[in-house]
């Protein structure tokens, strides 16, 4: 079979002649021959496989520069590159889905048909952070204020100041009231400030491993709790005797579970279970999950670093939150459980209970 004209090659590869000319200019799909008289591009039949691969990758939404990289790889590394790209796409899609849910929830609260909470609610809370039994220093930060609850788990050589800087950047939210219509922008601005603070700790030109942190924080707004979450620290809610995990881990292993490539049991013992795909720091995607929760009297919230969630079974966490009467007692018992399980990591907990305020 001889060379194909650009029209015939376009039809066979399902790429337009315009796209083929662009890919030629980019060096992505160079014709086998260009007629010196007419300038017509001619393609060899054996180029069809690469052309079809380019077409498929474009349908995935992959940028041309990355397609060029994939096409230069052998089959095995190319498949890994596509898998990595798609995991990032799904993470970005999940972030947009969460933002859409936040907006729907946020706007629905402006519906005049929705009645305000009849009785004013407040919180009582406690925070505790511990180095654990293996690590030499504590890179976690836990905070429980009058309106702000936060846990940050730092990593890298300057992980401790990174986690502290992220939480400090949110503390101004304690002061004053935030109008409901401004809540989304205030939360987004706060995360940006936290990210800038972490970058300031790492310093200009630093490597991604220098300093970074997770951040899971809740802002009390009267009868609602607004959540900001990035990384693999967690938020749990105990309501009516049942324990719910509210946050979704931003880890490579969790993305593999979401894709069905790992079971939750396999993920629990995976050697890369702590590899983050979202965090505050150099080289990491920092798009946060944001949500609003209507609080109920008697609710208990637990914010914790993975130093608790990876070593203490959920059943034990449920037992402590259900049976302890005071937040201070709960955080002490949870930290003790983590250390009794070997204390392989720093462990931080914040427990908050929703109560009815006296008029």
Short mmCIF file of C-alpha atoms in Angstrom, two decimals:
data_model
loop_
_atom_site.label_atom_id
_atom_site.label_comp_id
_atom_site.label_asym_id
_atom_site.label_seq_id
_atom_site.Cartn_x
_atom_site.Cartn_y
_atom_site.Cartn_z
CA UNK A 1 0.00 0.00 0.00
CA UNK A 2 1.43 3.40 -1.01
CA UNK A 3 1.44 6.72 0.79
CA UNK A 4 -1.89 8.29 1.73
CA UNK A 5 -2.92 11.82 0.90
CA UNK A 6 -3.74 14.06 3.83
CA UNK A 7 -7.45 13.69 3.03
CA UNK A 8 -7.34 9.89 2.97
CA UNK A 9 -5.17 9.79 6.09
CA UNK A 10 -7.51 12.20 7.89
CA UNK A 11 -10.50 9.98 7.10
CA UNK A 12 -8.71 6.80 8.21
CA UNK A 13 -7.35 8.34 11.44
CA UNK A 14 -10.48 10.38 12.25
CA UNK A 15 -8.38 13.52 12.51
CA UNK A 16 -9.21 16.58 10.44
CA UNK A 17 -6.72 17.86 7.83
CA UNK A 18 -6.50 21.05 9.91
CA UNK A 19 -5.50 19.02 13.00
CA UNK A 20 -2.94 17.05 10.97
CA UNK A 21 -1.33 20.27 9.74
CA UNK A 22 -1.16 21.54 13.35
CA UNK A 23 0.38 18.29 14.60
CA UNK A 24 2.95 18.46 11.81
CA UNK A 25 3.92 21.99 12.85
CA UNK A 26 4.29 20.83 16.46
CA UNK A 27 6.38 17.82 15.46
CA UNK A 28 3.75 15.52 16.94
CA UNK A 29 2.83 13.71 13.70
CA UNK A 30 5.26 14.44 10.89
CA UNK A 31 4.24 13.33 7.36
CA UNK A 32 6.25 10.55 5.74
CA UNK A 33 6.80 12.83 2.75
CA UNK A 34 5.96 16.31 1.56
CA UNK A 35 5.63 16.75 -2.20
CA UNK A 36 8.32 19.30 -3.20
CA UNK A 37 6.16 20.74 -5.98
CA UNK A 38 2.65 20.87 -4.51
CA UNK A 39 3.54 20.88 -0.81
CA UNK A 40 0.96 18.14 -0.20
CA UNK A 41 1.52 16.09 2.93
CA UNK A 42 1.65 12.32 2.42
CA UNK A 43 1.44 9.78 5.21
CA UNK A 44 2.51 6.16 5.51
CA UNK A 45 -0.15 3.59 6.52
CA UNK A 46 1.98 2.52 9.48
CA UNK A 47 1.50 6.03 10.94
CA UNK A 48 -2.19 5.35 11.47
CA UNK A 49 -1.70 3.73 14.89
CA UNK A 50 0.03 6.82 16.26
CA UNK A 51 -2.53 9.11 14.63
CA UNK A 52 -5.39 7.16 16.22
CA UNK A 53 -3.65 7.28 19.58
CA UNK A 54 -3.36 11.06 19.26
CA UNK A 55 -7.07 11.24 18.38
CA UNK A 56 -8.06 9.17 21.40
CA UNK A 57 -5.87 11.18 23.76
CA UNK A 58 -7.37 14.41 22.46
CA UNK A 59 -10.84 13.01 23.22
CA UNK A 60 -9.63 12.46 26.78
CA UNK A 61 -8.79 16.15 26.90
CA UNK A 62 -5.04 15.61 27.23
CA UNK A 63 -2.96 18.70 26.34
CA UNK A 64 -0.87 18.45 23.18
CA UNK A 65 2.42 18.78 25.06
CA UNK A 66 1.54 15.78 27.19
CA UNK A 67 0.36 13.80 24.15
CA UNK A 68 3.77 14.41 22.61
CA UNK A 69 5.35 12.94 25.73
CA UNK A 70 3.08 9.88 25.66
CA UNK A 71 3.77 9.23 21.97
CA UNK A 72 7.51 9.20 22.65
CA UNK A 73 7.19 6.42 25.26
CA UNK A 74 7.07 2.66 24.99
CA UNK A 75 3.69 1.00 25.59
CA UNK A 76 4.20 0.30 29.31
CA UNK A 77 5.41 3.77 30.38
CA UNK A 78 2.83 5.35 28.04
CA UNK A 79 -0.01 3.51 29.80
CA UNK A 80 1.33 4.69 33.18
CA UNK A 81 1.41 8.28 31.93
CA UNK A 82 -2.20 8.02 30.74
CA UNK A 83 -3.24 6.49 34.06
CA UNK A 84 -1.54 9.33 35.93
CA UNK A 85 -3.24 11.93 33.73
CA UNK A 86 -6.66 10.37 34.23
CA UNK A 87 -6.23 10.17 38.00
CA UNK A 88 -5.58 13.92 37.99
CA UNK A 89 -8.63 14.52 35.78
CA UNK A 90 -10.81 12.57 38.21
CA UNK A 91 -9.37 14.47 41.16
CA UNK A 92 -10.10 17.78 39.43
CA UNK A 93 -13.60 16.59 38.51
CA UNK A 94 -14.23 15.58 42.12
CA UNK A 95 -13.11 19.03 43.26
CA UNK A 96 -15.51 20.69 40.80
CA UNK A 97 -18.29 18.34 41.89
CA UNK A 98 -17.70 19.31 45.51
CA UNK A 99 -17.71 22.98 44.56
CA UNK A 100 -21.00 22.52 42.67
CA UNK A 101 -22.51 20.80 45.71
CA UNK A 102 -21.26 23.63 47.91
CA UNK A 103 -22.83 26.26 45.63
CA UNK A 104 -26.15 24.39 45.46
CA UNK A 105 -26.19 24.07 49.23
CA UNK A 106 -25.07 27.66 49.71
CA UNK A 107 -27.70 29.12 47.37
CA UNK A 108 -30.49 26.91 48.69
CA UNK A 109 -29.93 28.45 52.11
CA UNK A 110 -31.04 31.77 50.63
CA UNK A 111 -34.41 30.22 49.78
CA UNK A 112 -37.02 32.16 51.82
CA UNK A 113 -38.97 28.91 52.28
CA UNK A 114 -36.16 27.59 54.49
CA UNK A 115 -36.72 28.49 58.13
CA UNK A 116 -33.83 29.39 60.45
CA UNK A 117 -32.90 27.18 63.39
CA UNK A 118 -35.35 27.79 66.21
CA UNK A 119 -32.85 27.54 69.06
CA UNK A 120 -29.34 29.02 69.04
CA UNK A 121 -26.53 26.46 69.06
CA UNK A 122 -22.93 26.62 70.18
CA UNK A 123 -19.94 24.30 70.47
CA UNK A 124 -17.62 23.14 73.17
CA UNK A 125 -14.35 21.70 71.97
CA UNK A 126 -10.83 20.54 72.76
CA UNK A 127 -7.62 19.90 70.82
CA UNK A 128 -4.58 17.74 71.51
CA UNK A 129 -1.47 16.97 69.48
CA UNK A 130 1.21 14.42 70.36
CA UNK A 131 4.56 13.44 68.83
CA UNK A 132 3.82 9.71 69.07
CA UNK A 133 6.35 7.03 69.95
CA UNK A 134 8.50 6.91 66.81
CA UNK A 135 8.95 10.38 65.35
CA UNK A 136 11.55 12.71 66.83
CA UNK A 137 9.45 15.84 66.41
CA UNK A 138 5.81 16.83 65.98
CA UNK A 139 4.90 18.28 62.57
CA UNK A 140 1.15 18.37 63.32
CA UNK A 141 -0.84 21.40 64.42
CA UNK A 142 -4.23 21.12 66.15
CA UNK A 143 -6.38 24.11 67.05
CA UNK A 144 -9.75 24.57 68.73
CA UNK A 145 -10.97 28.15 69.12
CA UNK A 146 -14.32 29.76 69.73
CA UNK A 147 -15.30 29.43 66.04
CA UNK A 148 -12.40 27.76 64.23
CA UNK A 149 -11.41 24.09 64.45
CA UNK A 150 -8.37 22.87 62.50
CA UNK A 151 -5.88 20.04 62.06
CA UNK A 152 -2.85 20.28 59.78
CA UNK A 153 -0.30 17.50 59.20
CA UNK A 154 3.01 18.89 57.96
CA UNK A 155 5.57 17.05 55.88
CA UNK A 156 9.09 17.74 54.63
CA UNK A 157 12.07 19.23 56.42
CA UNK A 158 10.01 22.25 57.48
CA UNK A 159 6.72 20.44 57.96
CA UNK A 160 6.16 21.72 61.50
CA UNK A 161 6.29 25.45 60.63
CA UNK A 162 4.29 24.71 57.46
CA UNK A 163 1.37 23.19 59.38
CA UNK A 164 1.50 25.98 61.99
CA UNK A 165 1.55 28.65 59.26
CA UNK A 166 -1.48 27.13 57.51
CA UNK A 167 -3.56 27.15 60.69
CA UNK A 168 -2.35 30.61 61.75
CA UNK A 169 -3.50 31.96 58.38
CA UNK A 170 -7.08 30.96 59.25
CA UNK A 171 -7.24 32.32 62.77
CA UNK A 172 -8.46 35.74 61.65
CA UNK A 173 -11.76 34.00 60.83
CA UNK A 174 -12.40 33.83 64.58
CA UNK A 175 -13.00 37.59 64.70
CA UNK A 176 -16.28 39.10 63.61
CA UNK A 177 -19.22 37.60 61.78
CA UNK A 178 -19.27 36.50 58.15
CA UNK A 179 -22.41 37.22 56.09
CA UNK A 180 -23.81 34.06 54.51
CA UNK A 181 -23.39 35.50 51.03
CA UNK A 182 -19.68 36.06 51.58
CA UNK A 183 -18.89 32.67 53.09
CA UNK A 184 -17.67 31.01 49.87
CA UNK A 185 -15.31 33.85 49.01
CA UNK A 186 -14.03 34.11 52.58
CA UNK A 187 -13.21 30.40 52.69
CA UNK A 188 -11.47 30.50 49.31
CA UNK A 189 -9.44 33.55 50.32
CA UNK A 190 -8.48 31.88 53.59
CA UNK A 191 -7.13 28.80 51.80
CA UNK A 192 -5.14 31.01 49.43
CA UNK A 193 -3.65 32.82 52.42
CA UNK A 194 -2.78 29.48 54.02
CA UNK A 195 -1.12 28.29 50.81
CA UNK A 196 0.93 31.49 50.53
CA UNK A 197 1.96 31.09 54.16
CA UNK A 198 3.19 27.55 53.51
CA UNK A 199 5.11 28.68 50.43
CA UNK A 200 6.67 31.42 52.56
CA UNK A 201 7.89 28.81 55.02
CA UNK A 202 9.41 26.70 52.25
CA UNK A 203 11.14 29.67 50.61
CA UNK A 204 11.58 30.57 46.96
CA UNK A 205 13.01 27.91 44.70
CA UNK A 206 12.62 25.14 47.26
CA UNK A 207 11.90 21.54 46.29
CA UNK A 208 8.40 20.05 46.72
CA UNK A 209 9.74 17.95 49.59
CA UNK A 210 10.89 20.99 51.58
CA UNK A 211 7.60 21.92 53.24
CA UNK A 212 3.92 21.14 52.84
CA UNK A 213 0.87 20.29 54.88
CA UNK A 214 -2.63 18.91 54.84
CA UNK A 215 -5.40 21.11 56.18
CA UNK A 216 -8.82 20.17 57.50
CA UNK A 217 -10.68 23.03 59.15
CA UNK A 218 -14.22 23.92 60.19
CA UNK A 219 -15.65 27.36 60.79
CA UNK A 220 -18.63 27.64 63.13
CA UNK A 221 -21.24 30.04 61.74
CA UNK A 222 -24.08 29.78 64.24
CA UNK A 223 -26.13 26.75 63.27
CA UNK A 224 -23.84 25.70 60.42
CA UNK A 225 -20.29 24.44 60.05
CA UNK A 226 -18.32 25.35 56.94
CA UNK A 227 -15.61 22.84 55.98
CA UNK A 228 -12.34 23.33 54.13
CA UNK A 229 -10.35 20.17 53.39
CA UNK A 230 -7.21 19.31 51.43
CA UNK A 231 -5.01 16.25 52.02
CA UNK A 232 -5.58 13.12 54.09
CA UNK A 233 -6.43 14.46 57.52
CA UNK A 234 -10.05 13.60 58.22
CA UNK A 235 -13.34 14.85 59.57
CA UNK A 236 -15.80 12.45 61.21
CA UNK A 237 -19.34 13.17 62.40
CA UNK A 238 -21.07 11.21 65.15
CA UNK A 239 -24.83 11.73 64.79
CA UNK A 240 -27.67 9.68 66.31
CA UNK A 241 -25.19 6.99 67.33
CA UNK A 242 -23.69 6.55 63.83
CA UNK A 243 -20.21 7.60 62.74
CA UNK A 244 -19.73 9.12 59.27
CA UNK A 245 -16.50 10.07 57.52
CA UNK A 246 -17.29 13.45 55.96
CA UNK A 247 -14.03 14.08 54.10
CA UNK A 248 -12.45 12.22 51.19
CA UNK A 249 -8.73 11.44 51.31
CA UNK A 250 -6.70 13.19 48.61
CA UNK A 251 -4.19 10.36 48.16
CA UNK A 252 -3.01 8.35 45.18
CA UNK A 253 -4.16 5.14 46.86
CA UNK A 254 -7.67 6.55 47.48
CA UNK A 255 -7.88 7.55 43.81
CA UNK A 256 -7.01 3.93 42.93
CA UNK A 257 -9.81 2.74 45.20
CA UNK A 258 -12.19 5.19 43.52
CA UNK A 259 -11.16 3.78 40.13
CA UNK A 260 -11.74 0.21 41.33
CA UNK A 261 -8.07 -0.74 40.98
CA UNK A 262 -7.66 -1.36 44.73
CA UNK A 263 -10.02 -2.61 47.40
CA UNK A 264 -10.29 -0.64 50.68
CA UNK A 265 -8.59 -3.59 52.42
CA UNK A 266 -5.68 -3.48 49.98
CA UNK A 267 -5.43 0.30 50.33
CA UNK A 268 -5.07 0.05 54.11
CA UNK A 269 -1.74 -1.79 53.79
CA UNK A 270 -0.50 -0.26 50.52
CA UNK A 271 3.10 1.02 50.85
CA UNK A 272 2.15 4.34 49.18
CA UNK A 273 -1.05 4.94 51.13
CA UNK A 274 0.25 8.32 52.37
CA UNK A 275 1.23 9.66 48.95
CA UNK A 276 -0.78 12.87 48.57
CA UNK A 277 -2.21 14.19 45.31
CA UNK A 278 -3.55 17.35 46.96
CA UNK A 279 -1.96 19.38 49.75
CA UNK A 280 -0.72 22.88 50.56
CA UNK A 281 2.87 23.16 49.33
CA UNK A 282 5.18 23.35 46.36
CA UNK A 283 4.33 20.95 43.54
CA UNK A 284 0.95 19.86 44.96
CA UNK A 285 -2.55 20.66 43.78
CA UNK A 286 -4.22 22.71 46.49
CA UNK A 287 -7.85 22.84 45.31
CA UNK A 288 -9.83 22.30 48.53
CA UNK A 289 -13.10 20.53 49.15
CA UNK A 290 -15.62 22.97 50.65
CA UNK A 291 -18.94 22.06 52.23
CA UNK A 292 -21.60 23.37 54.58
CA UNK A 293 -23.21 21.27 57.29
CA UNK A 294 -26.34 21.99 59.27
CA UNK A 295 -25.50 21.25 62.88
CA UNK A 296 -27.80 19.48 65.31
CA UNK A 297 -27.76 19.47 69.06
CA UNK A 298 -25.74 16.48 70.23
CA UNK A 299 -23.58 16.19 67.09
CA UNK A 300 -19.92 15.40 67.69
CA UNK A 301 -17.22 16.25 65.16
CA UNK A 302 -13.71 14.80 65.12
CA UNK A 303 -10.91 16.32 63.07
CA UNK A 304 -7.75 14.19 63.09
CA UNK A 305 -4.45 13.61 61.34
CA UNK A 306 -3.70 10.26 59.74
CA UNK A 307 -1.64 9.39 62.81
CA UNK A 308 -4.99 8.41 64.33
CA UNK A 309 -7.02 7.15 61.36
CA UNK A 310 -4.37 4.79 59.99
CA UNK A 311 -3.71 2.95 63.25
CA UNK A 312 -6.93 3.10 65.29
CA UNK A 313 -9.90 1.12 63.93
CA UNK A 314 -13.04 3.10 63.13
CA UNK A 315 -14.95 1.03 65.70
CA UNK A 316 -12.64 2.27 68.47
CA UNK A 317 -13.01 5.88 67.33
CA UNK A 318 -16.79 5.40 67.38
CA UNK A 319 -16.66 3.93 70.88
CA UNK A 320 -14.64 6.85 72.30
CA UNK A 321 -16.80 9.53 70.72
CA UNK A 322 -19.98 7.77 71.87
CA UNK A 323 -19.04 7.08 75.47
CA UNK A 324 -16.94 10.03 76.62
CA UNK A 325 -18.82 12.97 78.05
CA UNK A 326 -16.26 15.76 77.60
CA UNK A 327 -14.25 16.76 74.49
CA UNK A 328 -11.08 17.00 76.62
CA UNK A 329 -11.51 13.40 77.73
CA UNK A 330 -12.21 12.26 74.16
CA UNK A 331 -9.04 13.76 72.65
CA UNK A 332 -6.91 12.29 75.44
CA UNK A 333 -8.37 8.82 74.94
CA UNK A 334 -7.95 8.97 71.15
CA UNK A 335 -4.29 10.00 71.38
CA UNK A 336 -3.71 7.24 73.94
CA UNK A 337 -5.25 4.68 71.56
CA UNK A 338 -2.91 5.79 68.76
CA UNK A 339 0.12 5.45 71.00
CA UNK A 340 -1.06 2.11 72.37
CA UNK A 341 -1.13 0.96 68.72
CA UNK A 342 2.57 1.78 68.36
CA UNK A 343 2.36 5.55 67.85
CA UNK A 344 4.17 5.38 64.49
CA UNK A 345 3.27 8.95 63.55
CA UNK A 346 2.37 12.27 65.09
CA UNK A 347 -1.28 12.24 66.13
CA UNK A 348 -3.62 15.22 66.44
CA UNK A 349 -7.30 15.38 67.35
CA UNK A 350 -9.94 18.07 67.71
CA UNK A 351 -13.33 17.07 69.15
CA UNK A 352 -16.28 19.45 69.10
CA UNK A 353 -19.76 18.89 70.50
CA UNK A 354 -22.79 20.91 69.40
CA UNK A 355 -24.90 22.11 72.30
CA UNK A 356 -27.94 24.28 72.80
CA UNK A 357 -27.19 27.74 74.13
CA UNK A 358 -29.12 29.13 77.05
CA UNK A 359 -31.16 32.19 76.14
#
